[in-house]
PDB file of C-alpha atoms in Angstrom:
ATOM      1  CA  MET A 597      17.501 -39.462  19.651  1.00 66.00           C
ATOM      2  CA  THR A 598      16.250 -42.843  18.539  1.00 84.00           C
ATOM      3  CA  LEU A 599      17.975 -44.987  15.956  1.00 86.00           C
ATOM      4  CA  THR A 600      14.986 -45.026  13.596  1.00 88.00           C
ATOM      5  CA  ASN A 601      12.627 -42.348  12.344  1.00 91.00           C
ATOM      6  CA  THR A 602       9.575 -41.207  14.246  1.00 90.00           C
ATOM      7  CA  ARG A 603       6.693 -39.012  13.072  1.00 90.00           C
ATOM      8  CA  GLU A 604       8.494 -36.035  14.667  1.00 90.00           C
ATOM      9  CA  ARG A 605      12.090 -36.366  13.445  1.00 93.00           C
ATOM     10  CA  TYR A 606      14.540 -38.521  11.567  1.00 95.00           C
ATOM     11  CA  GLY A 607      16.370 -41.161  13.598  1.00 94.00           C
ATOM     12  CA  SER A 608      20.091 -41.082  14.226  1.00 94.00           C
ATOM     13  CA  LEU A 609      20.772 -43.619  11.457  1.00 95.00           C
ATOM     14  CA  SER A 610      18.983 -41.517   8.806  1.00 95.00           C
ATOM     15  CA  VAL A 611      20.614 -38.321  10.068  1.00 96.00           C
ATOM     16  CA  ALA A 612      24.094 -39.866  10.082  1.00 96.00           C
ATOM     17  CA  LEU A 613      23.642 -41.317   6.585  1.00 97.00           C
ATOM     18  CA  HIS A 614      22.321 -38.006   5.229  1.00 97.00           C
ATOM     19  CA  TRP A 615      25.323 -36.022   6.451  1.00 97.00           C
ATOM     20  CA  LEU A 616      27.803 -38.789   5.585  1.00 98.00           C
ATOM     21  CA  MET A 617      26.435 -38.783   2.043  1.00 98.00           C
ATOM     22  CA  LEU A 618      26.921 -35.001   1.877  1.00 97.00           C
ATOM     23  CA  VAL A 619      30.555 -35.380   2.935  1.00 98.00           C
ATOM     24  CA  LEU A 620      31.098 -38.212   0.434  1.00 98.00           C
ATOM     25  CA  LEU A 621      29.465 -36.274  -2.398  1.00 98.00           C
ATOM     26  CA  ALA A 622      31.541 -33.190  -1.603  1.00 98.00           C
ATOM     27  CA  ALA A 623      34.671 -35.352  -1.642  1.00 98.00           C
ATOM     28  CA  VAL A 624      33.662 -37.018  -4.936  1.00 98.00           C
ATOM     29  CA  TYR A 625      33.175 -33.635  -6.593  1.00 98.00           C
ATOM     30  CA  ALA A 626      36.325 -32.176  -4.983  1.00 98.00           C
ATOM     31  CA  CYS A 627      38.507 -35.041  -6.189  1.00 98.00           C
ATOM     32  CA  ILE A 628      37.440 -34.683  -9.798  1.00 96.00           C
ATOM     33  CA  GLU A 629      37.797 -30.888  -9.668  1.00 96.00           C
ATOM     34  CA  PHE A 630      41.205 -31.019  -7.946  1.00 97.00           C
ATOM     35  CA  ARG A 631      42.624 -33.535 -10.409  1.00 96.00           C
ATOM     36  CA  GLY A 632      43.000 -30.598 -12.815  1.00 94.00           C
ATOM     37  CA  LEU A 633      45.596 -29.083 -10.501  1.00 97.00           C
ATOM     38  CA  PHE A 634      48.001 -31.867 -11.412  1.00 97.00           C
ATOM     39  CA  PRO A 635      49.606 -32.655 -14.781  1.00 97.00           C
ATOM     40  CA  LYS A 636      48.360 -35.691 -16.692  1.00 95.00           C
ATOM     41  CA  ASP A 637      49.872 -39.047 -15.799  1.00 94.00           C
ATOM     42  CA  THR A 638      51.217 -37.860 -12.438  1.00 97.00           C
ATOM     43  CA  PRO A 639      50.655 -39.940  -9.306  1.00 97.00           C
ATOM     44  CA  GLU A 640      48.733 -37.070  -7.700  1.00 97.00           C
ATOM     45  CA  ARG A 641      46.281 -36.810 -10.596  1.00 97.00           C
ATOM     46  CA  GLU A 642      45.814 -40.576 -10.641  1.00 96.00           C
ATOM     47  CA  LEU A 643      45.184 -40.516  -6.892  1.00 97.00           C
ATOM     48  CA  MET A 644      42.442 -37.891  -7.340  1.00 98.00           C
ATOM     49  CA  LYS A 645      40.789 -40.024 -10.038  1.00 97.00           C
ATOM     50  CA  THR A 646      41.068 -43.213  -7.973  1.00 97.00           C
ATOM     51  CA  LEU A 647      39.568 -41.489  -4.932  1.00 98.00           C
ATOM     52  CA  HIS A 648      36.790 -40.126  -7.149  1.00 98.00           C
ATOM     53  CA  PHE A 649      35.950 -43.639  -8.344  1.00 98.00           C
ATOM     54  CA  MET A 650      36.109 -45.268  -4.908  1.00 98.00           C
ATOM     55  CA  LEU A 651      34.135 -42.555  -3.128  1.00 98.00           C
ATOM     56  CA  GLY A 652      31.545 -42.548  -5.922  1.00 98.00           C
ATOM     57  CA  LEU A 653      31.094 -46.296  -5.534  1.00 98.00           C
ATOM     58  CA  SER A 654      30.800 -45.793  -1.757  1.00 98.00           C
ATOM     59  CA  VAL A 655      27.904 -43.416  -2.454  1.00 98.00           C
ATOM     60  CA  PHE A 656      26.387 -46.096  -4.685  1.00 98.00           C
ATOM     61  CA  LEU A 657      26.508 -48.658  -1.871  1.00 98.00           C
ATOM     62  CA  LEU A 658      25.201 -46.365   0.863  1.00 98.00           C
ATOM     63  CA  VAL A 659      22.329 -44.959  -1.183  1.00 98.00           C
ATOM     64  CA  TRP A 660      20.661 -48.384  -1.107  1.00 98.00           C
ATOM     65  CA  LEU A 661      20.602 -48.289   2.693  1.00 96.00           C
ATOM     66  CA  ARG A 662      19.145 -44.780   2.561  1.00 96.00           C
ATOM     67  CA  LEU A 663      16.452 -45.919   0.152  1.00 96.00           C
ATOM     68  CA  LEU A 664      15.629 -48.907   2.340  1.00 95.00           C
ATOM     69  CA  LEU A 665      15.193 -46.588   5.325  1.00 93.00           C
ATOM     70  CA  ARG A 666      13.152 -44.186   3.216  1.00 92.00           C
ATOM     71  CA  VAL A 667      10.613 -46.791   2.155  1.00 93.00           C
ATOM     72  CA  THR A 668      10.430 -48.743   5.429  1.00 94.00           C
ATOM     73  CA  ARG A 669      10.410 -45.948   8.015  1.00 92.00           C
ATOM     74  CA  PRO A 670       7.991 -43.078   8.558  1.00 92.00           C
ATOM     75  CA  THR A 671       8.849 -39.677   7.160  1.00 93.00           C
ATOM     76  CA  PRO A 672       8.662 -37.075   9.923  1.00 96.00           C
ATOM     77  CA  ARG A 673       5.932 -34.465   9.508  1.00 96.00           C
ATOM     78  CA  ILE A 674       6.763 -30.930   8.463  1.00 96.00           C
ATOM     79  CA  LEU A 675       5.056 -28.460  10.788  1.00 96.00           C
ATOM     80  CA  PRO A 676       3.438 -26.262   9.762  1.00 96.00           C
ATOM     81  CA  THR A 677       2.494 -28.275   6.676  1.00 96.00           C
ATOM     82  CA  PRO A 678       3.865 -26.702   3.471  1.00 96.00           C
ATOM     83  CA  PRO A 679       1.753 -26.177   0.360  1.00 96.00           C
ATOM     84  CA  ALA A 680       1.223 -29.277  -1.796  1.00 97.00           C
ATOM     85  CA  TRP A 681       3.332 -27.864  -4.644  1.00 97.00           C
ATOM     86  CA  GLN A 682       6.347 -27.541  -2.308  1.00 95.00           C
ATOM     87  CA  THR A 683       5.889 -31.079  -1.037  1.00 96.00           C
ATOM     88  CA  GLY A 684       5.639 -32.372  -4.612  1.00 97.00           C
ATOM     89  CA  LEU A 685       8.744 -30.442  -5.682  1.00 97.00           C
ATOM     90  CA  ALA A 686      10.641 -31.714  -2.625  1.00 96.00           C
ATOM     91  CA  HIS A 687       9.742 -35.324  -3.485  1.00 96.00           C
ATOM     92  CA  LEU A 688      10.831 -34.785  -7.099  1.00 98.00           C
ATOM     93  CA  VAL A 689      14.198 -33.318  -6.078  1.00 98.00           C
ATOM     94  CA  HIS A 690      14.783 -36.077  -3.520  1.00 97.00           C
ATOM     95  CA  TRP A 691      14.083 -38.821  -6.069  1.00 97.00           C
ATOM     96  CA  MET A 692      16.277 -37.062  -8.644  1.00 98.00           C
ATOM     97  CA  LEU A 693      19.105 -36.961  -6.082  1.00 98.00           C
ATOM     98  CA  TYR A 694      18.619 -40.663  -5.379  1.00 98.00           C
ATOM     99  CA  GLY A 695      18.663 -41.309  -9.126  1.00 98.00           C
ATOM    100  CA  LEU A 696      21.953 -39.447  -9.450  1.00 98.00           C
ATOM    101  CA  MET A 697      23.481 -41.301  -6.486  1.00 98.00           C
ATOM    102  CA  ILE A 698      22.694 -44.545  -8.302  1.00 98.00           C
ATOM    103  CA  GLY A 699      23.148 -43.494 -11.917  1.00 98.00           C
ATOM    104  CA  LEU A 700      26.385 -41.512 -11.696  1.00 98.00           C
ATOM    105  CA  PRO A 701      28.426 -44.275 -10.040  1.00 98.00           C
ATOM    106  CA  LEU A 702      26.993 -46.835 -12.478  1.00 98.00           C
ATOM    107  CA  ALA A 703      27.878 -44.540 -15.375  1.00 98.00           C
ATOM    108  CA  GLY A 704      31.410 -44.078 -14.018  1.00 98.00           C
ATOM    109  CA  TRP A 705      31.784 -47.835 -13.606  1.00 98.00           C
ATOM    110  CA  THR A 706      30.539 -48.284 -17.176  1.00 98.00           C
ATOM    111  CA  VAL A 707      33.008 -45.672 -18.489  1.00 98.00           C
ATOM    112  CA  LEU A 708      35.955 -47.430 -16.841  1.00 98.00           C
ATOM    113  CA  SER A 709      34.702 -50.799 -18.062  1.00 98.00           C
ATOM    114  CA  ALA A 710      34.208 -49.640 -21.646  1.00 98.00           C
ATOM    115  CA  ALA A 711      37.601 -47.883 -21.593  1.00 98.00           C
ATOM    116  CA  ASP A 712      39.140 -51.204 -20.477  1.00 98.00           C
ATOM    117  CA  LYS A 713      40.510 -49.624 -17.294  1.00 97.00           C
ATOM    118  CA  PRO A 714      40.605 -51.133 -13.811  1.00 96.00           C
ATOM    119  CA  ILE A 715      37.725 -50.332 -11.443  1.00 97.00           C
ATOM    120  CA  PRO A 716      39.425 -49.741  -8.062  1.00 96.00           C
ATOM    121  CA  PHE A 717      37.539 -50.187  -4.828  1.00 97.00           C
ATOM    122  CA  TYR A 718      39.603 -50.035  -1.623  1.00 97.00           C
ATOM    123  CA  GLY A 719      42.219 -52.567  -2.623  1.00 95.00           C
ATOM    124  CA  PHE A 720      39.919 -54.641  -4.803  1.00 96.00           C
ATOM    125  CA  GLU A 721      39.302 -54.464  -8.513  1.00 97.00           C
ATOM    126  CA  LEU A 722      35.642 -54.719  -9.460  1.00 98.00           C
ATOM    127  CA  PRO A 723      34.562 -56.622 -12.565  1.00 98.00           C
ATOM    128  CA  ALA A 724      33.776 -54.749 -15.752  1.00 98.00           C
ATOM    129  CA  LEU A 725      30.098 -54.074 -16.427  1.00 98.00           C
ATOM    130  CA  VAL A 726      30.514 -54.017 -20.223  1.00 98.00           C
ATOM    131  CA  PRO A 727      33.151 -55.186 -22.689  1.00 98.00           C
ATOM    132  CA  PRO A 728      35.721 -52.682 -23.983  1.00 98.00           C
ATOM    133  CA  ASP A 729      34.140 -50.166 -26.364  1.00 98.00           C
ATOM    134  CA  LYS A 730      35.880 -46.783 -26.756  1.00 98.00           C
ATOM    135  CA  GLU A 731      32.851 -45.124 -28.362  1.00 98.00           C
ATOM    136  CA  LEU A 732      30.562 -46.278 -25.546  1.00 98.00           C
ATOM    137  CA  ALA A 733      33.119 -44.985 -23.016  1.00 98.00           C
ATOM    138  CA  ARG A 734      33.100 -41.515 -24.663  1.00 98.00           C
ATOM    139  CA  THR A 735      29.303 -41.398 -24.870  1.00 98.00           C
ATOM    140  CA  VAL A 736      28.673 -42.496 -21.287  1.00 98.00           C
ATOM    141  CA  LYS A 737      31.435 -40.174 -20.029  1.00 98.00           C
ATOM    142  CA  GLY A 738      29.556 -37.267 -21.648  1.00 98.00           C
ATOM    143  CA  TRP A 739      26.334 -38.289 -19.903  1.00 98.00           C
ATOM    144  CA  HIS A 740      28.201 -38.778 -16.632  1.00 98.00           C
ATOM    145  CA  GLU A 741      29.612 -35.251 -16.821  1.00 98.00           C
ATOM    146  CA  TRP A 742      26.262 -33.709 -17.809  1.00 98.00           C
ATOM    147  CA  PHE A 743      24.378 -35.401 -14.994  1.00 98.00           C
ATOM    148  CA  ALA A 744      27.177 -34.569 -12.534  1.00 98.00           C
ATOM    149  CA  THR A 745      26.682 -30.895 -13.426  1.00 98.00           C
ATOM    150  CA  LEU A 746      22.962 -31.332 -12.829  1.00 98.00           C
ATOM    151  CA  GLY A 747      23.941 -32.796  -9.455  1.00 98.00           C
ATOM    152  CA  TYR A 748      25.632 -29.524  -8.459  1.00 97.00           C
ATOM    153  CA  TRP A 749      22.366 -27.704  -9.124  1.00 98.00           C
ATOM    154  CA  LEU A 750      20.164 -30.253  -7.361  1.00 98.00           C
ATOM    155  CA  ILE A 751      22.391 -30.349  -4.283  1.00 98.00           C
ATOM    156  CA  GLY A 752      22.378 -26.550  -4.211  1.00 98.00           C
ATOM    157  CA  LEU A 753      18.590 -26.436  -4.617  1.00 98.00           C
ATOM    158  CA  HIS A 754      18.191 -29.008  -1.820  1.00 98.00           C
ATOM    159  CA  ALA A 755      20.407 -26.966   0.529  1.00 97.00           C
ATOM    160  CA  LEU A 756      18.675 -23.688  -0.335  1.00 98.00           C
ATOM    161  CA  ALA A 757      15.263 -25.261   0.231  1.00 97.00           C
ATOM    162  CA  GLY A 758      16.357 -26.414   3.688  1.00 97.00           C
ATOM    163  CA  LEU A 759      17.547 -22.904   4.541  1.00 97.00           C
ATOM    164  CA  TYR A 760      14.387 -21.339   3.077  1.00 97.00           C
ATOM    165  CA  HIS A 761      12.205 -23.587   5.210  1.00 97.00           C
ATOM    166  CA  HIS A 762      14.242 -22.842   8.318  1.00 97.00           C
ATOM    167  CA  TYR A 763      14.698 -19.074   7.994  1.00 98.00           C
ATOM    168  CA  VAL A 764      11.735 -17.931   5.867  1.00 97.00           C
ATOM    169  CA  ARG A 765       8.914 -20.412   6.467  1.00 96.00           C
ATOM    170  CA  LYS A 766      10.214 -21.133   9.979  1.00 97.00           C
ATOM    171  CA  ASP A 767       9.038 -24.730   9.888  1.00 97.00           C
ATOM    172  CA  ASN A 768      10.813 -27.837  11.146  1.00 96.00           C
ATOM    173  CA  THR A 769      12.093 -29.141   7.785  1.00 96.00           C
ATOM    174  CA  LEU A 770      15.770 -28.604   8.559  1.00 96.00           C
ATOM    175  CA  LEU A 771      15.479 -29.380  12.272  1.00 95.00           C
ATOM    176  CA  ARG A 772      14.160 -32.873  11.491  1.00 95.00           C
ATOM    177  CA  MET A 773      17.491 -33.753   9.816  1.00 95.00           C
ATOM    178  CA  LEU A 774      19.900 -32.097  12.259  1.00 94.00           C
ATOM    179  CA  PRO A 775      21.600 -34.185  14.938  1.00 91.00           C
ATOM    180  CA  SER A 776      19.633 -34.136  18.176  1.00 82.00           C
ATOM    181  CA  LYS A 777      21.030 -32.550  21.325  1.00 75.00           C
ATOM    182  CA  ASP A 778      19.672 -35.453  23.422  1.00 64.00           C
TER     183      ASP A 778
END
């Protein structure tokens, strides 16, 4: 497998980033869901929230590398070629996922900033994006939660589409993004 994309399949860098992002996103969602297992103001609950913030910001950083690869490298062909409406829907879902991987971490960073809370990032504290504003924090938190729920659906749709293409259409959509056996 080559490092960069070819017309036949994604390169090892794109494949690794794709699956790393899946693991990070699963961890981001798991942390915020699991925080509810712990009482408020306990170290365990705070750890889940801190991990949620740091992993979310890791997604934010890595998505820029994915976008750079997306716009500078060829996209492997899908064979046989799917109908135009499927290709259009796939592009829409991909760009919505990219939008969420940028927008959700920025929204979370804004919530912490507006709530006048520290923004932890692996031993560092990031600067606030906005001045303290409790009403802004509540509003953006609501958007963050709504779009995060949309993220569940988009990730699920993306995964189902990959399985549909592999098992029903029997094309190479999923195979292009799987690690190579070479």
